[in-house]
Tab-separated table of C-alpha atoms in Angstrom:
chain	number	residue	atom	x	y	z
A	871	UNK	CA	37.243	1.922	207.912
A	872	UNK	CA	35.405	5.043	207.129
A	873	UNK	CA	36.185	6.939	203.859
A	874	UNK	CA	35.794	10.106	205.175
A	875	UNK	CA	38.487	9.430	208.044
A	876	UNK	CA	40.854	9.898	204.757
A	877	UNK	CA	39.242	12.431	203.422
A	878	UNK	CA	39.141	16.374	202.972
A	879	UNK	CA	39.065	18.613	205.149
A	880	UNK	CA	42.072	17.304	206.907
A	881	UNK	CA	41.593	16.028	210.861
A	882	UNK	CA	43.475	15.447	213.565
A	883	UNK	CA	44.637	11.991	214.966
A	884	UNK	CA	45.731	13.491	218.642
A	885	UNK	CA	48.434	15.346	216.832
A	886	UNK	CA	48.466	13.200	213.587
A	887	UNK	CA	47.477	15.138	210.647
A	888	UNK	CA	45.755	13.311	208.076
A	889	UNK	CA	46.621	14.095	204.370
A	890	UNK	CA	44.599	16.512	202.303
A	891	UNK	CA	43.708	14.091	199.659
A	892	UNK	CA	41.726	15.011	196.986
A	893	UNK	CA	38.561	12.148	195.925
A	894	UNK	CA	37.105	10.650	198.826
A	895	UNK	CA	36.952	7.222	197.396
A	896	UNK	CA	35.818	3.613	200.166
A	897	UNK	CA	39.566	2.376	201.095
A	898	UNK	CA	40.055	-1.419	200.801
A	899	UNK	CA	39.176	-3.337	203.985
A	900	UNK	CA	41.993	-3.490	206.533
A	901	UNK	CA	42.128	-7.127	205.768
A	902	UNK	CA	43.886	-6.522	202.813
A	903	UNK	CA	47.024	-4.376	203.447
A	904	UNK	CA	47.533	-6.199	206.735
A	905	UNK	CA	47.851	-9.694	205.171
A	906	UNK	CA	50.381	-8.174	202.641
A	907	UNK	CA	52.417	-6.977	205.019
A	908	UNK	CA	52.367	-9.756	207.405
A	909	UNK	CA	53.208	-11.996	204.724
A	910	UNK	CA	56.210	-9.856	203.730
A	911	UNK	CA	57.227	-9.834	207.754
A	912	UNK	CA	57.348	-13.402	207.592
A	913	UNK	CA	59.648	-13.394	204.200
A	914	UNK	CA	61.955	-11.164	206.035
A	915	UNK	CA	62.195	-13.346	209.103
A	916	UNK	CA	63.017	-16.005	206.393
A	917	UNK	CA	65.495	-13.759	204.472
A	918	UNK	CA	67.002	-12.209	207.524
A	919	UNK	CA	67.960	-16.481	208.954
A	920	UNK	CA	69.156	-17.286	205.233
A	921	UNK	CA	71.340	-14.283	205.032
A	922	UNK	CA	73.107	-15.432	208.099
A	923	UNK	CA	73.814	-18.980	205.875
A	924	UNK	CA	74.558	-16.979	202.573
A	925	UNK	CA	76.416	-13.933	204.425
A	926	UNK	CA	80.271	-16.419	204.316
A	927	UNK	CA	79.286	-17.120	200.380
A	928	UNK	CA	79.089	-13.432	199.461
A	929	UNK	CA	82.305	-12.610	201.468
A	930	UNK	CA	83.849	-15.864	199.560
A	931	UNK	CA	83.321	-15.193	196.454
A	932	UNK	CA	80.389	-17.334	195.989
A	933	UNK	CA	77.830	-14.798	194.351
A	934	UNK	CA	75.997	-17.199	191.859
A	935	UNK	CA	75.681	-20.007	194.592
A	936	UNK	CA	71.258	-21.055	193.669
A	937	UNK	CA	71.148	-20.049	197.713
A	938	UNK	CA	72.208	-16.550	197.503
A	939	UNK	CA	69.514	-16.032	194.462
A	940	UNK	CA	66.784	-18.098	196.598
A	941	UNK	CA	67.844	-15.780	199.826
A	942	UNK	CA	67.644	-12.725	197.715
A	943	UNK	CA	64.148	-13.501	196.559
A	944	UNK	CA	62.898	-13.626	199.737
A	945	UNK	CA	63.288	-9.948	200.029
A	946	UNK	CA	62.561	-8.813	196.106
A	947	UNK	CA	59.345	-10.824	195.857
A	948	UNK	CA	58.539	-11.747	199.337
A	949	UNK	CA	59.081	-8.517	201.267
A	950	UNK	CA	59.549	-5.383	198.811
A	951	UNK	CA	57.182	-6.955	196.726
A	952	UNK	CA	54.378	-7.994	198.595
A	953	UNK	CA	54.991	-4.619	200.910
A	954	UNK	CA	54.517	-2.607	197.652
A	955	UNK	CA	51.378	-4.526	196.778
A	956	UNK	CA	49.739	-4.340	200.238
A	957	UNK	CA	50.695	-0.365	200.180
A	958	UNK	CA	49.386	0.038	196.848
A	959	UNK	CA	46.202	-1.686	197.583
A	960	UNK	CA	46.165	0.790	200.559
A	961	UNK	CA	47.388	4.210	199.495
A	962	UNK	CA	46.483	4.197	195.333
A	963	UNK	CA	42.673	4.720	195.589
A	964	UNK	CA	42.727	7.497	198.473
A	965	UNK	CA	45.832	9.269	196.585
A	966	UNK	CA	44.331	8.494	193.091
A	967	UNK	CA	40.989	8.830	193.599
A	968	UNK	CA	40.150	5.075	192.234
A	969	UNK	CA	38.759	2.380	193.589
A	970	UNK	CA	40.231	-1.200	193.781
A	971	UNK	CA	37.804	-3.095	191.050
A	972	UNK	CA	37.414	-6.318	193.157
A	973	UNK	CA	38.163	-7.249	196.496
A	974	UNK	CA	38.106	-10.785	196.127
A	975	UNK	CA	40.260	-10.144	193.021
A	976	UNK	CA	42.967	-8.414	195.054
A	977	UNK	CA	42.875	-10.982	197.644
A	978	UNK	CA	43.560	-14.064	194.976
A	979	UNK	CA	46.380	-11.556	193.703
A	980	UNK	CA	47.761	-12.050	196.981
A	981	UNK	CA	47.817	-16.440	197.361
A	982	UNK	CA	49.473	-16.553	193.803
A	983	UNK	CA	52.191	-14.143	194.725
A	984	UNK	CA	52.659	-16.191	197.699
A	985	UNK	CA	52.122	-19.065	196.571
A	986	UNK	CA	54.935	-18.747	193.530
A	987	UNK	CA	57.281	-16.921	195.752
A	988	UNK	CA	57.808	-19.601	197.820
A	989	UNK	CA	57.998	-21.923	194.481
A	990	UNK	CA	60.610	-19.705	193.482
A	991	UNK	CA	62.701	-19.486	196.467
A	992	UNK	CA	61.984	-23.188	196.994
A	993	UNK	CA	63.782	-23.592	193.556
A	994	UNK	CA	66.184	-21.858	193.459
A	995	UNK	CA	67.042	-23.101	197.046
A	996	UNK	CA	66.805	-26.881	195.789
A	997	UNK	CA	68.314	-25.659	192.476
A	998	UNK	CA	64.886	-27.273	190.798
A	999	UNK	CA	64.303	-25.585	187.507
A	1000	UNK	CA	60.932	-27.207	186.996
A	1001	UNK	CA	59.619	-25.298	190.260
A	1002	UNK	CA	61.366	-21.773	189.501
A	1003	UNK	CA	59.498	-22.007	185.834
A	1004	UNK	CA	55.917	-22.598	187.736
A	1005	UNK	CA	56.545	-19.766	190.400
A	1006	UNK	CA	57.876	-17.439	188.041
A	1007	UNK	CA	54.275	-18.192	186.225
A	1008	UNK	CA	52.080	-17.678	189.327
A	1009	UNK	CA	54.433	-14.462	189.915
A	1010	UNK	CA	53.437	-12.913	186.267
A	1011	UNK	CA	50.157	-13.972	186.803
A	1012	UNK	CA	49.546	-12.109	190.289
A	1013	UNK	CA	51.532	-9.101	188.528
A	1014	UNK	CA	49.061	-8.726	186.021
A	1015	UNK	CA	46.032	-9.064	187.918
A	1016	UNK	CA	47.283	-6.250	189.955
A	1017	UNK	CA	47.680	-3.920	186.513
A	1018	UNK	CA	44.082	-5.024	185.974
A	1019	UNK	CA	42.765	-4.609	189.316
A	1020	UNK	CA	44.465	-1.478	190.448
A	1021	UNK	CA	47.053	0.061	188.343
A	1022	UNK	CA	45.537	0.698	185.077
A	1023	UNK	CA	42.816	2.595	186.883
A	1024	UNK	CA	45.182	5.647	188.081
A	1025	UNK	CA	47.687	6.096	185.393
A	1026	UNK	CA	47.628	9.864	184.440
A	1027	UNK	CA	44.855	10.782	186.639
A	1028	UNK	CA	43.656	13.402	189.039
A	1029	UNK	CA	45.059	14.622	191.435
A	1030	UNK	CA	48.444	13.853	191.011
A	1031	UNK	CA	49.411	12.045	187.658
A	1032	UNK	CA	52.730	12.539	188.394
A	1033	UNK	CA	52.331	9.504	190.782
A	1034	UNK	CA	50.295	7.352	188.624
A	1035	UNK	CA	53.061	7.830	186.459
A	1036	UNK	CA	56.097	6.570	188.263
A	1037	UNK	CA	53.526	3.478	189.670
A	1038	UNK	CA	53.157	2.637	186.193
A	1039	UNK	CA	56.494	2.849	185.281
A	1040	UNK	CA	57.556	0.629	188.077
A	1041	UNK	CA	55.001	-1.725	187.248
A	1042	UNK	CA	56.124	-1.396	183.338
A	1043	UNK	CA	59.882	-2.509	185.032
A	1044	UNK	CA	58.486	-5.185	186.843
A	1045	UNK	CA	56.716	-7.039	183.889
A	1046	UNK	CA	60.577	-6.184	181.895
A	1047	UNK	CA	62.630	-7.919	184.799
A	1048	UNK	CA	60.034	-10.773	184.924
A	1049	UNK	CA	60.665	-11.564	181.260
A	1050	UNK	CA	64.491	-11.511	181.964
A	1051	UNK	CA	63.734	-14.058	184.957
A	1052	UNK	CA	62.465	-16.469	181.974
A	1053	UNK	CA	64.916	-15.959	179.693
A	1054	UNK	CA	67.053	-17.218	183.112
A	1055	UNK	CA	64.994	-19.920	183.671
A	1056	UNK	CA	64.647	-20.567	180.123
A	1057	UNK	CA	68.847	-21.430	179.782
A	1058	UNK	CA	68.257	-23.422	183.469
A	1059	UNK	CA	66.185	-26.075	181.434
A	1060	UNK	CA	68.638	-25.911	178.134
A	1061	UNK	CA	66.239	-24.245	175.838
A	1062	UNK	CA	68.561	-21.349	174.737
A	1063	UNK	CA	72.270	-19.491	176.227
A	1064	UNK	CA	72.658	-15.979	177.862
A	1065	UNK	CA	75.111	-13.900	179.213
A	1066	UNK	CA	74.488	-14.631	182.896
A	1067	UNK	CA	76.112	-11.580	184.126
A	1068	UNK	CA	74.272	-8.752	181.912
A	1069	UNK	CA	70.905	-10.940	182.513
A	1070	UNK	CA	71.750	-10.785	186.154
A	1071	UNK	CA	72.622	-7.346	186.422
A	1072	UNK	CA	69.685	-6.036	183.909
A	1073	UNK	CA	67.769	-8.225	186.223
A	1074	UNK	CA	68.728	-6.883	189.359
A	1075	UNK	CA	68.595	-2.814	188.207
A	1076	UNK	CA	65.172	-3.546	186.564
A	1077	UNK	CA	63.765	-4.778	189.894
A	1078	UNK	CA	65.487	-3.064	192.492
A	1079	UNK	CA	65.900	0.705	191.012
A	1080	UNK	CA	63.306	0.142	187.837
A	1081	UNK	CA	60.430	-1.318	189.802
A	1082	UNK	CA	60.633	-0.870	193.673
A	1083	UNK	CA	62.580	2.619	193.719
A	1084	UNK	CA	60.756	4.130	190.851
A	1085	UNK	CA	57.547	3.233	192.886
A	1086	UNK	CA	59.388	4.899	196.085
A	1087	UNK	CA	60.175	7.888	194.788
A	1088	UNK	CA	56.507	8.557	192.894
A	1089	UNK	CA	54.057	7.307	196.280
A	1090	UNK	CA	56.817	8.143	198.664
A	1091	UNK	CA	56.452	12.078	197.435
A	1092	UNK	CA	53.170	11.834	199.060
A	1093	UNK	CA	53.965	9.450	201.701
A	1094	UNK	CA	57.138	10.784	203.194
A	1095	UNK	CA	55.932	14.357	203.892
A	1096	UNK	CA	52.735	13.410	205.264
A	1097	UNK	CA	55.194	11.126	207.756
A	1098	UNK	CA	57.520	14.027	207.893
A	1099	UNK	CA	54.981	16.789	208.390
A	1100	UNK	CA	56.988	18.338	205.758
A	1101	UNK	CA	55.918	21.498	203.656
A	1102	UNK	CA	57.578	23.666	200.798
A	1103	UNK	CA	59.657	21.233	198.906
A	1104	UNK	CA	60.406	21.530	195.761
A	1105	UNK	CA	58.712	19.225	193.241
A	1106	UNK	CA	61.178	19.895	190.196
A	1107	UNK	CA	63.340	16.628	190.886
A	1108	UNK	CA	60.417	14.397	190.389
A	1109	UNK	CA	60.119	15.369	186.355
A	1110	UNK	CA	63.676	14.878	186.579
A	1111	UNK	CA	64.422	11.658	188.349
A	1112	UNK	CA	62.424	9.342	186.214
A	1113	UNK	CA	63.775	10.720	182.667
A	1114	UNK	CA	67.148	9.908	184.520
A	1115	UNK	CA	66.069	6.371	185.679
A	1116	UNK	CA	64.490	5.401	182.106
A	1117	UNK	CA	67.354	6.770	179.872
A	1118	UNK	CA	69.783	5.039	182.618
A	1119	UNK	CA	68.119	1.855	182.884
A	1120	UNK	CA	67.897	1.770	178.857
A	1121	UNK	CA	71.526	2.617	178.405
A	1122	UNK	CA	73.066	0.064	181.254
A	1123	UNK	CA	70.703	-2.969	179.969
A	1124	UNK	CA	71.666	-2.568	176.253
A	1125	UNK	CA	75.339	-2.103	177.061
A	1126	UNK	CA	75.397	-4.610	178.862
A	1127	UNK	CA	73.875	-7.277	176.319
A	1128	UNK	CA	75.749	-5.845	173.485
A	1129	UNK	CA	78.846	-5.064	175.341
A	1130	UNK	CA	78.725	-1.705	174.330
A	1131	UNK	CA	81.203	-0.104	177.359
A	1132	UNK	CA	80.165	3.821	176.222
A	1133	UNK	CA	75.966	2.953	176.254
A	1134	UNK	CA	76.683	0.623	179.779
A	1135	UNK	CA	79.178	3.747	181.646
A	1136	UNK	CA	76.235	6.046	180.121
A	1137	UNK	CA	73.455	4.151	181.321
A	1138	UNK	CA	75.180	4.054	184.807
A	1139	UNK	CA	76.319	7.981	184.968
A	1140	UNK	CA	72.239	8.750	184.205
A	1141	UNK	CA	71.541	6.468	187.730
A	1142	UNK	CA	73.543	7.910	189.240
A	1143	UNK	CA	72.476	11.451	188.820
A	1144	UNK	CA	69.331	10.149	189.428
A	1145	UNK	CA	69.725	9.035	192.710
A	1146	UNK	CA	71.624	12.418	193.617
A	1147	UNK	CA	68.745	14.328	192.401
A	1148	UNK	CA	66.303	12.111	194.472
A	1149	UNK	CA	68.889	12.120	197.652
A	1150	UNK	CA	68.497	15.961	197.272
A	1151	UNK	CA	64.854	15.659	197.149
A	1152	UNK	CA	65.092	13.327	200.433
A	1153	UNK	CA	67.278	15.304	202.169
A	1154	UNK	CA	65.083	18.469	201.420
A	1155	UNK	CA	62.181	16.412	202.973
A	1156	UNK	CA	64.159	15.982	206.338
A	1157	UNK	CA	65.243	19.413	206.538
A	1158	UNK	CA	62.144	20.813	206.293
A	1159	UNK	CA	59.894	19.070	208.477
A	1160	UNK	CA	57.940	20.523	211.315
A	1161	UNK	CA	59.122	18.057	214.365
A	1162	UNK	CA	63.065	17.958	214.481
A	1163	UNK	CA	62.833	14.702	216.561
A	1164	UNK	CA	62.774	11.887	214.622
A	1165	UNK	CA	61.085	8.583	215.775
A	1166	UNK	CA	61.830	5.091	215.410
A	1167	UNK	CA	60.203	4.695	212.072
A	1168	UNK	CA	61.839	7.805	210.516
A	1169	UNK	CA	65.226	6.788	211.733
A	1170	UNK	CA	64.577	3.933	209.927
A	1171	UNK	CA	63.761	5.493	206.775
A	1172	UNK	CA	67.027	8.010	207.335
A	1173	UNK	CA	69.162	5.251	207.421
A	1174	UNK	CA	67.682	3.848	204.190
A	1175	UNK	CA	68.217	7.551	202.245
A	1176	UNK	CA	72.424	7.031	203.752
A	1177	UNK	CA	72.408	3.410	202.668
A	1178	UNK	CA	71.183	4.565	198.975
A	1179	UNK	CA	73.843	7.385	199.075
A	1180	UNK	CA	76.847	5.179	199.910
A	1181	UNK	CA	75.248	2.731	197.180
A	1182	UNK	CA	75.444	5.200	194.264
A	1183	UNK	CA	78.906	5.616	195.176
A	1184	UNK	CA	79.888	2.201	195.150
A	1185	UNK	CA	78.015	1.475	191.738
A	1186	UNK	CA	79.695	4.459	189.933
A	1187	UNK	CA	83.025	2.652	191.575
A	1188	UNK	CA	81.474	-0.720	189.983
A	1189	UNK	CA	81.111	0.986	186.730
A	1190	UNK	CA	84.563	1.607	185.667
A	1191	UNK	CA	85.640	-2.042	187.584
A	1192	UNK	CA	87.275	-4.785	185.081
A	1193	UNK	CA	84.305	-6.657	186.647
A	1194	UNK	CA	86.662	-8.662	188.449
A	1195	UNK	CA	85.638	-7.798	192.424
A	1196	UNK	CA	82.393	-9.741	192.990
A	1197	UNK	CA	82.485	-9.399	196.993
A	1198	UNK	CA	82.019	-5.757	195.848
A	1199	UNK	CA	79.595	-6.091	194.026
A	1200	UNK	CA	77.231	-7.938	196.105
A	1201	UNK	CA	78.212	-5.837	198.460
A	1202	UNK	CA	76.530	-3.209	196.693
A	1203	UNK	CA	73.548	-5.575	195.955
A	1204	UNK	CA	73.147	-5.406	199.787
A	1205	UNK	CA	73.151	-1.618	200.202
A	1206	UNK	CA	70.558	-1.343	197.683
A	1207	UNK	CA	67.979	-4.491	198.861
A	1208	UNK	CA	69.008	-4.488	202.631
A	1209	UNK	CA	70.010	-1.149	203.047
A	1210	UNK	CA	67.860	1.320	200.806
A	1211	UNK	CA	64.783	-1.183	200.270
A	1212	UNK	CA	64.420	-3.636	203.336
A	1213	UNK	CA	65.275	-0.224	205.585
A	1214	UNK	CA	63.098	1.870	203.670
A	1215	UNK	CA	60.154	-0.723	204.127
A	1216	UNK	CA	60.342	-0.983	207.869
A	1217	UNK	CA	60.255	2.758	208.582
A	1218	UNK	CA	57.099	2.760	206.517
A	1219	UNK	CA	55.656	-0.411	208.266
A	1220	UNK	CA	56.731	1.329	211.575
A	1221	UNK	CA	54.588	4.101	210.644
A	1222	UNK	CA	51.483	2.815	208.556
A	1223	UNK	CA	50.361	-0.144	210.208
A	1224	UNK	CA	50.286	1.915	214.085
A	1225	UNK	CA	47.954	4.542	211.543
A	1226	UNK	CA	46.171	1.955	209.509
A	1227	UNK	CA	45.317	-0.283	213.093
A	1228	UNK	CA	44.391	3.060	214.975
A	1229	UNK	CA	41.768	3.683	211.992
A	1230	UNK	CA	40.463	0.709	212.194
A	1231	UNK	CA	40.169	0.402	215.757
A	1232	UNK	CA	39.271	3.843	216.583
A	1233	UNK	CA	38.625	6.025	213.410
A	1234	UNK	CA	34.647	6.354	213.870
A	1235	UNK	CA	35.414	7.469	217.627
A	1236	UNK	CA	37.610	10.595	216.862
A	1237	UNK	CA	37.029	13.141	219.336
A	1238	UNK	CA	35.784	10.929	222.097
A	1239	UNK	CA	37.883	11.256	225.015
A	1240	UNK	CA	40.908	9.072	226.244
A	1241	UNK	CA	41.474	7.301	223.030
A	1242	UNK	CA	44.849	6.211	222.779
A	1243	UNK	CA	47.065	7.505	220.423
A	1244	UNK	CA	48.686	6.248	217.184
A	1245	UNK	CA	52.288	6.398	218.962
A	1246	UNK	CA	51.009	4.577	221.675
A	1247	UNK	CA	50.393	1.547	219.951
A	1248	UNK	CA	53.858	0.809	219.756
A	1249	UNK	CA	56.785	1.112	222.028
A	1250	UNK	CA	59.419	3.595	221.085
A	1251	UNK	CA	62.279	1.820	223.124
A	1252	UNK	CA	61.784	-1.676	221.017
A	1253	UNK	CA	61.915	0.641	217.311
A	1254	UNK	CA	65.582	1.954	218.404
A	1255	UNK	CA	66.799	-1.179	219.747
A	1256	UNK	CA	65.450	-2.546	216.413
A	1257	UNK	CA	67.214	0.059	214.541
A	1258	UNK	CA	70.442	-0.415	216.845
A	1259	UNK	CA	71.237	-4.057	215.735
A	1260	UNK	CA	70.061	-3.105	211.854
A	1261	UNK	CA	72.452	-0.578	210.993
A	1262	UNK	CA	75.038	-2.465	213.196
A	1263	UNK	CA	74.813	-5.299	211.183
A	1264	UNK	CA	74.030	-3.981	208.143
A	1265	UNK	CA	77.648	-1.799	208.579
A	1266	UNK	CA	79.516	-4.652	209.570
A	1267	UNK	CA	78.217	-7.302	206.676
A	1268	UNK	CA	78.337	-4.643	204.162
A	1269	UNK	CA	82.471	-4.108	205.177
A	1270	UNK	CA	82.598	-7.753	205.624
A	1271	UNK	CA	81.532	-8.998	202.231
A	1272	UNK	CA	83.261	-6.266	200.898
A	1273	UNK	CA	86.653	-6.834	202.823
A	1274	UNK	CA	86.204	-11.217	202.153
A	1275	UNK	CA	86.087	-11.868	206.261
A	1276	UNK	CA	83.832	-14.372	206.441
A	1277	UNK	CA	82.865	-14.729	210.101
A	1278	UNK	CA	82.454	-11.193	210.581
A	1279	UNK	CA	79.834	-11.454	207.451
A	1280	UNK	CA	77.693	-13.991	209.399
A	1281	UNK	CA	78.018	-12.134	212.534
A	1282	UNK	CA	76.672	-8.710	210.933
A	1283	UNK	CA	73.678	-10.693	209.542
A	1284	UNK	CA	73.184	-12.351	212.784
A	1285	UNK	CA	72.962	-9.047	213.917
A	1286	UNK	CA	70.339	-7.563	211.548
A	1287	UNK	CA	68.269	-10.909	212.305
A	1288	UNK	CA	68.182	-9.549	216.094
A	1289	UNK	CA	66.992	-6.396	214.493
A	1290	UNK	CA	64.659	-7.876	212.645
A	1291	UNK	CA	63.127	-10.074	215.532
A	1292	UNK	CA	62.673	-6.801	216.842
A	1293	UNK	CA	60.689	-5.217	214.371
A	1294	UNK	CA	58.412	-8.648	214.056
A	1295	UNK	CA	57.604	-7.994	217.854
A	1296	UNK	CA	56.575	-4.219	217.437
A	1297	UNK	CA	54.408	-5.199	214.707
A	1298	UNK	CA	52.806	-8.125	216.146
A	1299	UNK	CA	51.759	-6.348	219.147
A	1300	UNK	CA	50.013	-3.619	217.139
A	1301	UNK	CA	48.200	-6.109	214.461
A	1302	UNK	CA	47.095	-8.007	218.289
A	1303	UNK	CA	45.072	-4.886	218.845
A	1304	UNK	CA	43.255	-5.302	216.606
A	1305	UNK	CA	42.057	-8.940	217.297
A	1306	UNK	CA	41.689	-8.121	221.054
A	1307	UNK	CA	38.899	-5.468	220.131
């Protein structure tokens, strides 16, 4: 892929605007992103057939069964994870002006987080301690590779530090909520005792609104308006939201391993202004874009901003709980991971692998005659039936779980597995165009 197909001046894609970003720097090869997010497309095939098993658990009751944790790590490490990774690895240097510092290093970053999230999801599956310790090892190790290979090299730089600084605070989270894993795994083999439910919860916020959201809302204010053709939005909220998020996170973790009620409703009032501001921010992004239709992939992402929405209501509602309603609160889990995070990833695989293939495919040919374009790679009709049996499912599990009807939980995640087969298809037939050239 050439680098100056991503860089200034902007060109045109048949209609596609590419993004005015600032040092033209060599992009990784396409091998790269595209076996991080077909891994993660095979985790979520995974998750979406294991939620259909765990689905009756959640709605019974059964919230610490080792399943439902070895089910919910298929989506935390296997698909927001490795997504984030293969997007980073994609989207840092040309938005940050650095380079990835070894190829082959980001490529061995890649087998070990494979490689121990399928340990880990193996053990916790199994309920064998012995393989959860060595994943979560091969996990931390593929972490930090990536802060050496990548991260480190566009904190608080040019152009926009703003997002080098919400990459490395998500990165920052996701090193914190790794160390509570071991403290987890740790009291598994009988070394020491925790509270279960603040190490699961701390866990949870760390690595769902700490790590993966904080790196949403820094990339994804470059991302979403160049997907959006979106001008004129405001930029205040992002020096707001993550001063919310940090002070929030802080005061929900330590109240909830001190059992501090004031620092733990305090903690959870600052996330939840935070995600208002944000919603605000993503709502402002929608309203002002240039094309009013949306298409598959944006729908996607819509649904994601509405699923985060009705999740900061519920977790405000969770907040002053006796603690006492655990179908609520997973629940809520599965607004934020399946709803705002597994949503939020497909809309963006919807739109950057059609761009990313296109490139590759066709990006030293622009302005050559009948060369197809970037929507054409993929077939509308499939990304709304996709998006059909998602939010159908996702609404009916959500209520389901919530409401303790067990059959109607495993129908609404048989139901977002259809979806999901879906989006697998779409994808699959883009990626084969590039193997048929």
């Amino acid at each position: 892929m050439s680098a100056a197909a991503l860089a200034p001046p902007a060109v045109q894609v048949r209609g596609a605007p590419l993004p005015n970003f600032a040092p033209a720097v060599h992009p990784p090869p396409f091998r790269l992103p595209a076996e991080h997010f077909v891994a993660a497309l095979g985790w979520l095939a995974i998750g979406a057939a294991g939620l259909t098993l765990v689905a009756p658990d959640l709605a019974a009751n059964n919230i610490y069964d080792p399943r439902v944790f070895s089910v919910t790590h298929c989506f935390t490490l296997g698909v927001i994870t490795t997504t984030i990774f293969g997007a980073l690895y994609q989207l840092f240097p040309v938005t940050m002006g650095r380079e990835v510092r070894s190829i082959p290093l980001a490529h061995l970053t890649f087998w070990l987080l494979q490689t121990g999230t399928a340990l880990v999801i193996t053990g916790f599956w199994l309920a064998r301690a012995a393989l959860l310790g060595l994943g979560w090892v091969l996990v931390v190790t593929a972490v930090v590779l990536l802060g050496v290979n990548l991260i480190s090299r566009g904190f608080n730089t040019q152009p926009d530090p703003l997002v080098g600084r919400y990459v490395m605070a998500g990165y920052l989270a996701l090193l914190a909520a790794l160390g509570l894993a071991s403290l987890r795994i740790g009291e598994t083999l009988g070394y020491w005792q925790v509270d279960r439910l603040a190490m699961i919860a701390s866990h949870f916020h760390l690595a769902a609104i700490g790590f993966a959201s904080c790196v949403v809302v820094g990339v994804g204010s470059r991302m979403l308006p160049m997907f959006l053709v979106s001008d004129g939005h405001s930029r205040w909220p992002l020096r707001w939201v993550g001063p919310l998020l940090g002070a929030g996170l802080t005061g929900l973790i330590v109240g909830e391993f001190t059992g501090s009620a004031a620092l733990r409703l305090g903690g959870g009032a600052l996330l939840g202004a935070a995600a208002a501001v944000y919603l605000w921010l993503g709502v402002s992004y929608f309203r002002r874009r240039a094309r009013r239709a949306l298409d598959p992939g944006l729908a996607h992402v819509a649904v994601a901003f509405v699923s985060l929405g009705v999740a900061a209501i519920i977790g405000q509602m969770l907040l002053w709980s006796d603690r006492s309603a655990p179908r609520v609160m997973a629940a809520y889990a599965l607004l934020v991971l399946v709803g705002w995070l597994i949503m939020l990833v497909l809309g963006v695989l919807y739109k950057i692998l059609p761009f990313l293939t296109w490139l590759h495919l066709f990006g030293a040919r622009v302005g050559e005659s009948r060369l197809p374009t970037v929507a054409e790679l993929s077939r509308p009709a499939w990304g709304w039936l996709s998006l059909g049996f998602l939010a159908a499912g996702l609404t009916t599990m959500v209520a389901a779980v919530g409401a303790g009807e067990l059959v109607w939980a495993r129908l609404g995640a048989a139901s977002f597995a259809a979806g999901v087969g879906l989006v697998e298809a779409q994808v699959f037939r883009v990626l084969r165009l590039r193997y048929l050239e």
